[in-house]
PDB file of C-alpha atoms in Angstrom:
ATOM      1  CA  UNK I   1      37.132 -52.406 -85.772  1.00  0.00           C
ATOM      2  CA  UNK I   2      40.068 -50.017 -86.159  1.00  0.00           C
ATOM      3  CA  UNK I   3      41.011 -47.594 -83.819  1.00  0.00           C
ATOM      4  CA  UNK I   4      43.288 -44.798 -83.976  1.00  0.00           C
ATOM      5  CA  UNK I   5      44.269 -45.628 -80.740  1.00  0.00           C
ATOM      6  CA  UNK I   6      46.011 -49.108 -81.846  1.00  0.00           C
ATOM      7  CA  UNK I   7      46.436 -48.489 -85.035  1.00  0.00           C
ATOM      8  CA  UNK I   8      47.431 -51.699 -87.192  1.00  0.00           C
ATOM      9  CA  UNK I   9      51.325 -51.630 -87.676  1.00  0.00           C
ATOM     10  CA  UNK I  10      50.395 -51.373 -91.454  1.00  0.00           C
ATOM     11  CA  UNK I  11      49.297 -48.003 -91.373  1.00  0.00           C
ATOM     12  CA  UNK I  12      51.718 -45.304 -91.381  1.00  0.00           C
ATOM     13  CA  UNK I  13      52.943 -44.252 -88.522  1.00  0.00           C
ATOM     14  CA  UNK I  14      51.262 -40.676 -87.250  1.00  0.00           C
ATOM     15  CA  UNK I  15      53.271 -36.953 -87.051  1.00  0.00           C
ATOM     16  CA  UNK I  16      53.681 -37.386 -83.804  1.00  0.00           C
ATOM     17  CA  UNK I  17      55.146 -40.828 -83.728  1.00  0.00           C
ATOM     18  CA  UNK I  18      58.263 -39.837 -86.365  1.00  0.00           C
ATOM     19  CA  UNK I  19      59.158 -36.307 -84.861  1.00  0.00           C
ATOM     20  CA  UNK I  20      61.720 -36.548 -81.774  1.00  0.00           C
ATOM     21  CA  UNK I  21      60.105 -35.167 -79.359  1.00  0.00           C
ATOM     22  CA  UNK I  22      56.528 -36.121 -80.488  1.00  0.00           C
ATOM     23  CA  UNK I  23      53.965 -36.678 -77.149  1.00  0.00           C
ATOM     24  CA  UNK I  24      52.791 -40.056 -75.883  1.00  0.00           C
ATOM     25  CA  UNK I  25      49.786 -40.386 -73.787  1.00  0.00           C
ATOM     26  CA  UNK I  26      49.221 -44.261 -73.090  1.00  0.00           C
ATOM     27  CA  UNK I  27      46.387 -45.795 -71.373  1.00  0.00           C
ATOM     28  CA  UNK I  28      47.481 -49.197 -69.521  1.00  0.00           C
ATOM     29  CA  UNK I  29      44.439 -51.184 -69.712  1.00  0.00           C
ATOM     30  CA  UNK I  30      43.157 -54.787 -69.055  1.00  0.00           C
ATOM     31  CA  UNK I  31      40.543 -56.015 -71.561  1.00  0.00           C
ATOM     32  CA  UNK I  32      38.373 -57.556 -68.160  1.00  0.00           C
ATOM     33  CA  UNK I  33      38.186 -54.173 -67.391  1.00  0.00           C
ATOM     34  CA  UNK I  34      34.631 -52.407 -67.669  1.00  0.00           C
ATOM     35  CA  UNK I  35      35.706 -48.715 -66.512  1.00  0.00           C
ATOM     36  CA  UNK I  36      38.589 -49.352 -69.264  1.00  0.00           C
ATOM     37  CA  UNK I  37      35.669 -50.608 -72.170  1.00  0.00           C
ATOM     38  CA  UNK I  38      34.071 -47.339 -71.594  1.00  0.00           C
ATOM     39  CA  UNK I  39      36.971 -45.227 -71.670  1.00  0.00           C
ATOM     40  CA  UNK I  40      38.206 -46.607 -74.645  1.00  0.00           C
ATOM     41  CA  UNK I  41      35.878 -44.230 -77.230  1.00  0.00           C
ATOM     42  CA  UNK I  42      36.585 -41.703 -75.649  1.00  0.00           C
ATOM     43  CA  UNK I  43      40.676 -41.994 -75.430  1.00  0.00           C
ATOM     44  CA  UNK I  44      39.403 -42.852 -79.528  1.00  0.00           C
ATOM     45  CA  UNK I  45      37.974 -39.573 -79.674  1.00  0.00           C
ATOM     46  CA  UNK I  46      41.044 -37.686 -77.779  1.00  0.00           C
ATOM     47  CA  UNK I  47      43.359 -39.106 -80.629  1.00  0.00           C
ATOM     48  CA  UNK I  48      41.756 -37.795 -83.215  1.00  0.00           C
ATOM     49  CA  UNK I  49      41.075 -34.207 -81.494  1.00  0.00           C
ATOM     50  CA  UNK I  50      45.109 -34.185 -80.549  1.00  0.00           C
ATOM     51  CA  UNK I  51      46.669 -35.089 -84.024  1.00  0.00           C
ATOM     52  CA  UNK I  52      50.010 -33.618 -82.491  1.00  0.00           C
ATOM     53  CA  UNK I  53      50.151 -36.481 -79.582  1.00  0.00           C
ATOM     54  CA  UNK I  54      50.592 -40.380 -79.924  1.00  0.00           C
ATOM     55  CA  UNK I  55      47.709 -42.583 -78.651  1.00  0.00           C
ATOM     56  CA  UNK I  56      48.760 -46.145 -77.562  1.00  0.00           C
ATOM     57  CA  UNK I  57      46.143 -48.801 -75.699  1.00  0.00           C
ATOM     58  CA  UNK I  58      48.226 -51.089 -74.001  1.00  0.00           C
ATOM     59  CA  UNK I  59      46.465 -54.121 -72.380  1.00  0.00           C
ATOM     60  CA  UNK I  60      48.742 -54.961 -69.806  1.00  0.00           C
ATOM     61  CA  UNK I  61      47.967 -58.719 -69.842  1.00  0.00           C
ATOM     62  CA  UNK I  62      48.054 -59.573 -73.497  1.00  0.00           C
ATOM     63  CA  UNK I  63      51.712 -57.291 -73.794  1.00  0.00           C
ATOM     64  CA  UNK I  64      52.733 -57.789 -70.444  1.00  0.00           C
ATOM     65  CA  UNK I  65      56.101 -56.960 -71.402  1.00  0.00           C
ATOM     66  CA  UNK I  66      55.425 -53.527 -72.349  1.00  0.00           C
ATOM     67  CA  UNK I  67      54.459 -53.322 -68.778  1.00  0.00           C
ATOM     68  CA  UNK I  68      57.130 -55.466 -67.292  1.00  0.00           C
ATOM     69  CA  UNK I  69      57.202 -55.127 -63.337  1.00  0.00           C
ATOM     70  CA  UNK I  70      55.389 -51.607 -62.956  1.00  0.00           C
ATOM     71  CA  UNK I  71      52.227 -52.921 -60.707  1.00  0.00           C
ATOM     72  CA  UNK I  72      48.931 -51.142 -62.057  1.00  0.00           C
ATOM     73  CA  UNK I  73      46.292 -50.790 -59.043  1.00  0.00           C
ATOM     74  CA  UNK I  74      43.637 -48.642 -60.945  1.00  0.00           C
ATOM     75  CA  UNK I  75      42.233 -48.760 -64.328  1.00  0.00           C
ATOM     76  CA  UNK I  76      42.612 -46.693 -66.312  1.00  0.00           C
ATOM     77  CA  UNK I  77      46.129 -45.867 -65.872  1.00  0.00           C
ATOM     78  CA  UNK I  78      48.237 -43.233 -67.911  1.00  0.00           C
ATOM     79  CA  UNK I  79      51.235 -42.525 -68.694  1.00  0.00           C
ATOM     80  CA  UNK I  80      52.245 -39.297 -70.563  1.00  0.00           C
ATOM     81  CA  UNK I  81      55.465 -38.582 -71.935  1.00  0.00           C
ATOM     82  CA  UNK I  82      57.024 -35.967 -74.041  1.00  0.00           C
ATOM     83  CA  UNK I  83      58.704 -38.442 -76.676  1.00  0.00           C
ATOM     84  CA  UNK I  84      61.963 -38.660 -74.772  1.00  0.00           C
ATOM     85  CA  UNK I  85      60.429 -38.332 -70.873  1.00  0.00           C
ATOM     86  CA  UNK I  86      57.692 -39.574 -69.060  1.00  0.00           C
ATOM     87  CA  UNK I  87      56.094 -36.518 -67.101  1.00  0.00           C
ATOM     88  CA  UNK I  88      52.900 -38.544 -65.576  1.00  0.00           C
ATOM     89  CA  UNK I  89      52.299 -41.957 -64.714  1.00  0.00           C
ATOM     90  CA  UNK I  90      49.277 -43.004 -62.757  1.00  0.00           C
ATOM     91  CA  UNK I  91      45.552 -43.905 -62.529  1.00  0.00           C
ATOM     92  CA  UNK I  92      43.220 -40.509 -64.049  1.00  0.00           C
ATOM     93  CA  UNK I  93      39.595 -40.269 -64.118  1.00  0.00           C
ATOM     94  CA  UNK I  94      38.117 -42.125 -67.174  1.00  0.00           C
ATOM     95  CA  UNK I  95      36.518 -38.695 -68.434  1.00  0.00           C
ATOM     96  CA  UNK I  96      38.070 -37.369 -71.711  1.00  0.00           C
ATOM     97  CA  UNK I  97      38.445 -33.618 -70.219  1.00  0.00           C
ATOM     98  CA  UNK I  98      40.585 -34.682 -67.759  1.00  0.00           C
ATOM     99  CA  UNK I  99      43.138 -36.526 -69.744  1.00  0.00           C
ATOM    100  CA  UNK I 100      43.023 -33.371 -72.300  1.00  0.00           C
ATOM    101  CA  UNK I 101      43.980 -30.829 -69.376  1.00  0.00           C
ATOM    102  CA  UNK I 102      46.474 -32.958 -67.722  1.00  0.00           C
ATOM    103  CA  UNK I 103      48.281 -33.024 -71.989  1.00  0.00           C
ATOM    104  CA  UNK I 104      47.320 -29.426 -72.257  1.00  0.00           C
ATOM    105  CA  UNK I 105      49.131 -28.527 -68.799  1.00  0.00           C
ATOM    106  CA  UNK I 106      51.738 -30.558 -69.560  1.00  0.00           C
ATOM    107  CA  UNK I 107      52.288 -29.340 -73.134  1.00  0.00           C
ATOM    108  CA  UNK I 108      52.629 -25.787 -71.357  1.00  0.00           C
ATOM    109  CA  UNK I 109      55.446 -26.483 -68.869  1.00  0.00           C
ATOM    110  CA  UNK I 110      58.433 -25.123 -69.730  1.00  0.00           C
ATOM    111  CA  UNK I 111      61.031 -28.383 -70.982  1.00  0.00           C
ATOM    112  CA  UNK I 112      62.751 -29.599 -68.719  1.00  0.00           C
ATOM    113  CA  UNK I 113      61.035 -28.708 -65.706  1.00  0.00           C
ATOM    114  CA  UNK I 114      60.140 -30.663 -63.174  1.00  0.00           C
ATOM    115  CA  UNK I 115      61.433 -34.318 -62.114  1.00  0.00           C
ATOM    116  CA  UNK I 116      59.383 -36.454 -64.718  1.00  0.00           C
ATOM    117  CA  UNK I 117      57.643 -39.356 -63.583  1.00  0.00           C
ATOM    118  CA  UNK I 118      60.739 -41.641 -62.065  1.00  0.00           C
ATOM    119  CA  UNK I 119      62.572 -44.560 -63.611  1.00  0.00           C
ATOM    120  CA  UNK I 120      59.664 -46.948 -63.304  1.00  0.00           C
ATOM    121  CA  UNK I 121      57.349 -44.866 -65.567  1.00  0.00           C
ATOM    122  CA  UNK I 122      60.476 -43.887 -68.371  1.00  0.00           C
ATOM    123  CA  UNK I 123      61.423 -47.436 -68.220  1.00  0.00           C
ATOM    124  CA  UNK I 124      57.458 -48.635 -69.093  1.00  0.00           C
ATOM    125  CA  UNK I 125      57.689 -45.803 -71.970  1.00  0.00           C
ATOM    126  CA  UNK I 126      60.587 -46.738 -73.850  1.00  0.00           C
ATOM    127  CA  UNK I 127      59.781 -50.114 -73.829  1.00  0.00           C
ATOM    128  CA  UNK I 128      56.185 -48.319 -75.543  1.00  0.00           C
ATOM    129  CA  UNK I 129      58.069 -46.483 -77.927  1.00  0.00           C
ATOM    130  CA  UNK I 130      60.493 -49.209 -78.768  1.00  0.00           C
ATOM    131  CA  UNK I 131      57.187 -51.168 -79.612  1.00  0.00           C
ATOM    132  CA  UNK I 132      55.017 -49.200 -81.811  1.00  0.00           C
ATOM    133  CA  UNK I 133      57.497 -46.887 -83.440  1.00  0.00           C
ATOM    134  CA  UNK I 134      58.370 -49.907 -85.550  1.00  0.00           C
TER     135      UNK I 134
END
């Protein structure tokens, strides 16, 4: 079953993916993880209501070098970047309304403000976006 959050690399590539710039929310995941199995549809149905932002699932086990040392505690974790910085990294209710106000607040910051989400969390997103912008 395909889902538009992991879509196959044979499909082109979405808006949001080729712009500079383009936002990344990505849920770090473990497939063991029941809280995570019921998110998924729903982080599925956030994808296709946010056309603008990049949805990646990213089991941390199966591409554990995606992750490489960052130490997830809670499932589900996100992080949310802006295409060149992360702005959020950590665990977020598994409820689809609260992922879409944390992008929608984000969205609406002015750029550049605030600190983003440290060197830990930009290094886990480029090595995202190195990944699946292929």
């Amino acid at each position: 079953m395909s889902s538009p959050a992991a879509l196959p690399s044979s499909t082109s590539p979405s808006p949001a993916a080729t712009t500079p710039g383009g936002w990344w929310a990505v849920c770090l995941c473990a497939a063991w993880c029941g809280t995570c199995g019921i998110y998924r549809p729903l982080f599925d149905e956030l994808a296709r209501a946010h056309p603008d932002v990049r949805f990646e699932w990213v089991d941390i086990e199966d591409e554990s070098d995606l992750a490489g040392d960052l130490d997830v505690e809670t499932f589900p974790t996100l992080l949310i970047a802006d295409g060149q910085r992360a702005l959020f990294l950590g665990p977020l209710l598994p409820q689809a309304p609260v992922l879409a106000r944390l992008l929608t607040s984000l969205q609406a910051a002015t750029p550049g403000s605030g600190a983003g989400a440290g060197p830990e969390a930009q290094g886990v997103f480029e090595r995202v976006r190195a990944a699946r912008s292929r």
